[in-house]
CSV table of C-alpha atoms in Angstrom, one decimal:
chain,number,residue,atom,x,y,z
Y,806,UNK,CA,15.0,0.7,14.5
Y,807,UNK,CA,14.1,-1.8,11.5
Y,808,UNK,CA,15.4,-4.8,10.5
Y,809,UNK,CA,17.2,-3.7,7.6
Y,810,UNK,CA,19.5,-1.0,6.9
Y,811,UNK,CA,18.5,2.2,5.7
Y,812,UNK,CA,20.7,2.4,2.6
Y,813,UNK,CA,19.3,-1.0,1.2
Y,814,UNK,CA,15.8,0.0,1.6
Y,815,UNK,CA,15.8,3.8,0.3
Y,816,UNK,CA,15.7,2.7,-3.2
Y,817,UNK,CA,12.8,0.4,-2.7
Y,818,UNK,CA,11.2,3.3,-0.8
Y,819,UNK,CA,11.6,5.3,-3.5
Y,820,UNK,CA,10.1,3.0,-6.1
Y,821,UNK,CA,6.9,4.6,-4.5
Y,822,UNK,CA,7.8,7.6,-3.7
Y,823,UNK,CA,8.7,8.5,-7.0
Y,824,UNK,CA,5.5,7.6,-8.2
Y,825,UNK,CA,3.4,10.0,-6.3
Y,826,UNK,CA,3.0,8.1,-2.4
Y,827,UNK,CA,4.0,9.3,1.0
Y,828,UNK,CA,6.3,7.5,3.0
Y,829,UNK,CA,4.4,7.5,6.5
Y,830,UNK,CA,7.1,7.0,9.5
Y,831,UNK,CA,5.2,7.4,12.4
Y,832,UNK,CA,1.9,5.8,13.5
Y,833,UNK,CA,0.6,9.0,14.6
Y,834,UNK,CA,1.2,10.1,10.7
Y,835,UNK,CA,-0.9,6.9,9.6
Y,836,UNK,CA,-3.6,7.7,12.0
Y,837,UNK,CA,-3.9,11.8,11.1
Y,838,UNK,CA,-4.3,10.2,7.6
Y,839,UNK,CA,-6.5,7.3,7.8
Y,840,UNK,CA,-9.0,8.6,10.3
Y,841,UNK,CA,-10.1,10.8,8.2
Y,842,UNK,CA,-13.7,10.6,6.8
Y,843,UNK,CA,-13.6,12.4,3.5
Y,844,UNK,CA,-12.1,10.9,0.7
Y,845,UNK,CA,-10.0,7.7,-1.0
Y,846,UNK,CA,-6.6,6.7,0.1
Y,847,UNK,CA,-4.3,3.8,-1.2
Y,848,UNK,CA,-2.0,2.5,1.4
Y,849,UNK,CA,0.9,0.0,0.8
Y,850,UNK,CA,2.7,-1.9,2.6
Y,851,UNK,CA,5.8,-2.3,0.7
Y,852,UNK,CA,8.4,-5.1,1.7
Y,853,UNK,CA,12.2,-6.3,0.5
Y,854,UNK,CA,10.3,-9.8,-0.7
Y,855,UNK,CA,10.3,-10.5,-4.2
Y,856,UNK,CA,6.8,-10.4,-5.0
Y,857,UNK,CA,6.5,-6.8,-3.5
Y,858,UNK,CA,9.9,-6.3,-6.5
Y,859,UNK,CA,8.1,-8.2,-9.4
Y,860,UNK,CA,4.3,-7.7,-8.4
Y,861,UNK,CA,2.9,-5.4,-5.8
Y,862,UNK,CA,5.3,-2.2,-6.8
Y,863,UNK,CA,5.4,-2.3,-10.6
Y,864,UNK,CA,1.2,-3.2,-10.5
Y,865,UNK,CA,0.6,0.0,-8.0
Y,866,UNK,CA,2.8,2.4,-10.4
Y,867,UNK,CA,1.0,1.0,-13.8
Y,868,UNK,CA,-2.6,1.2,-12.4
Y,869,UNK,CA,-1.9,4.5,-10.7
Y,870,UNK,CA,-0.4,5.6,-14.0
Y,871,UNK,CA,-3.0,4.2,-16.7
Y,872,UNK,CA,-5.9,4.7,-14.6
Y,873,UNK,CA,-8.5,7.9,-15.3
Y,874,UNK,CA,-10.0,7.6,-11.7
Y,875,UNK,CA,-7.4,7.7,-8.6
Y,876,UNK,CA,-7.4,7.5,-4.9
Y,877,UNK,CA,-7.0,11.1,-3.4
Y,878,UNK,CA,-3.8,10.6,-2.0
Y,879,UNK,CA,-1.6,7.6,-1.5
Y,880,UNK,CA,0.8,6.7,1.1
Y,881,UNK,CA,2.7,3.7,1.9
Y,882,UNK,CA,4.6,2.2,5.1
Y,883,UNK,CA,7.8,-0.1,5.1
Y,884,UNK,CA,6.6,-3.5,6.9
Y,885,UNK,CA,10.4,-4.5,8.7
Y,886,UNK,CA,11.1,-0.8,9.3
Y,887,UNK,CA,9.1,1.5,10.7
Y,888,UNK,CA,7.2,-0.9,13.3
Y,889,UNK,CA,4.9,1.4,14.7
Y,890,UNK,CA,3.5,3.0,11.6
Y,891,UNK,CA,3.0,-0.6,10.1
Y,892,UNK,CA,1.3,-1.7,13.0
Y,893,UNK,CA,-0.6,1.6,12.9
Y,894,UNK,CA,-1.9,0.8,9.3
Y,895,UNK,CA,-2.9,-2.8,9.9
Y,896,UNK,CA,-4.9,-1.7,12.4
Y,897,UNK,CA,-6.9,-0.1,10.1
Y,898,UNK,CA,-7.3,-3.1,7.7
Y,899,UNK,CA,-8.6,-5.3,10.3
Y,900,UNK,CA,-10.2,-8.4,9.7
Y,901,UNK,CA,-7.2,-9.2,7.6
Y,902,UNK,CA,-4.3,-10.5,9.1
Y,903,UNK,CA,-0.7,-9.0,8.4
Y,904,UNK,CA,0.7,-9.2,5.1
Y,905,UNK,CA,3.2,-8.1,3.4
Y,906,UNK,CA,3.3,-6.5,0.4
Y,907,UNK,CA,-0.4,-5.8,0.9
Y,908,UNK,CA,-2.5,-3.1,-0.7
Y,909,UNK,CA,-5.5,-1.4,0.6
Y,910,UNK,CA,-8.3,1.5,-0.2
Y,911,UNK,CA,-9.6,3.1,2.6
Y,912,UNK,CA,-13.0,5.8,1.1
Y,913,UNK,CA,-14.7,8.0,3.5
Y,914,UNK,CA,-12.5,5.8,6.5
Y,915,UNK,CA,-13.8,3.0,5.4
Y,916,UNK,CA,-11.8,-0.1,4.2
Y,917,UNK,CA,-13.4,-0.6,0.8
Y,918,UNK,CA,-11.0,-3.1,-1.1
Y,919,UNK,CA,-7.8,-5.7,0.1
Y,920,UNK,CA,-5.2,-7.1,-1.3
Y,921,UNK,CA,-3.6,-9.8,0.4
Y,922,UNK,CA,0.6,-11.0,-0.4
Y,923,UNK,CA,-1.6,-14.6,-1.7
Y,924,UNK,CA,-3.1,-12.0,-3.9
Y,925,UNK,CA,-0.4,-11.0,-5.7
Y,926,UNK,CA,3.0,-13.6,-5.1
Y,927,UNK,CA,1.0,-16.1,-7.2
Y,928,UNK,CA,-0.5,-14.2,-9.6
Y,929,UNK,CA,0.0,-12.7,-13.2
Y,930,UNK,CA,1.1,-8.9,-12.8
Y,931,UNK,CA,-1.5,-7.3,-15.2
Y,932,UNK,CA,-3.9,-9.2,-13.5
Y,933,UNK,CA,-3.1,-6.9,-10.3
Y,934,UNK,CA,-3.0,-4.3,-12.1
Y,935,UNK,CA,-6.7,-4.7,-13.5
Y,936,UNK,CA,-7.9,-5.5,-9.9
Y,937,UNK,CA,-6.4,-2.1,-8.8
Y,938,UNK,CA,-7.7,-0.3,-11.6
Y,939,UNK,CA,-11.3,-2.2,-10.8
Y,940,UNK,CA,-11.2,-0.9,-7.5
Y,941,UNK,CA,-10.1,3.0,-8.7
Y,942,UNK,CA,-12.8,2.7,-11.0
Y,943,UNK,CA,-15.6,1.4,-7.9
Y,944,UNK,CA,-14.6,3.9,-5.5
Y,945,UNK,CA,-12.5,7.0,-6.4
């Protein structure tokens, strides 16, 4: 059960959706997808804060969208909802400590590239968006 109810958060899961990610429910989902060795894959971890609104959401779409190289497949899991599958995914992005919205890219099941909420509350939106497209551009 999450902390919010389902009809106020299905339109901020579909922000991403819409754009091409996979809504992950389950931490078994996360883990078929993250262990694997071949490949890139974006993960966010999308939130009902603000900066995930104004920053983290808009900068994934425009870099995804305006960028030549992408990650392989990108999915996404609702920090507040879906407990298990977010806890799942931070596994994965250990040393960092939760955060959320936080966006990571995983190549070859390795963690290659982090972005922290102090990343992007405090900071310009294209400026994300260049870091994003800086990473694509690195490792996909």
């Amino acid at each position: 059960m999450g902390m919010y109810p389902e009809y106020m958060v299905a339109p901020i899961r579909e922000d991403l959706t819409s754009a091409g990610f996979e809504q992950l429910m389950t931490a078994e989902e996360v883990e078929q997808v993250l262990s694997s060795k071949e490949g890139t894959v974006l993960v966010a971890v999308n939130s009902v804060c603000g900066c995930a609104a104004s920053k983290a959401r808009p900068a994934l779409k425009m870099a995804v969208a305006s960028s030549e190289k992408r990650p392989g497949k990108m999915i996404t899991v609702f920090a507040g909802m879906e407990q298990d599958a977010v806890a799942k995914a931070r596994e994965y992005m250990l040393p960092y400590p939760p955060s959320s919205p936080s966006i990571a890219l995983f190549k070859d099941g390795e963690l290659v590239h982090m972005i922290e909420r102090y990343h992007i509350e405090g900071n310009e939106l294209n400026r994300i968006v260049d870091n994003l497209q800086g990473a694509f551009e690195a490792y996909c």
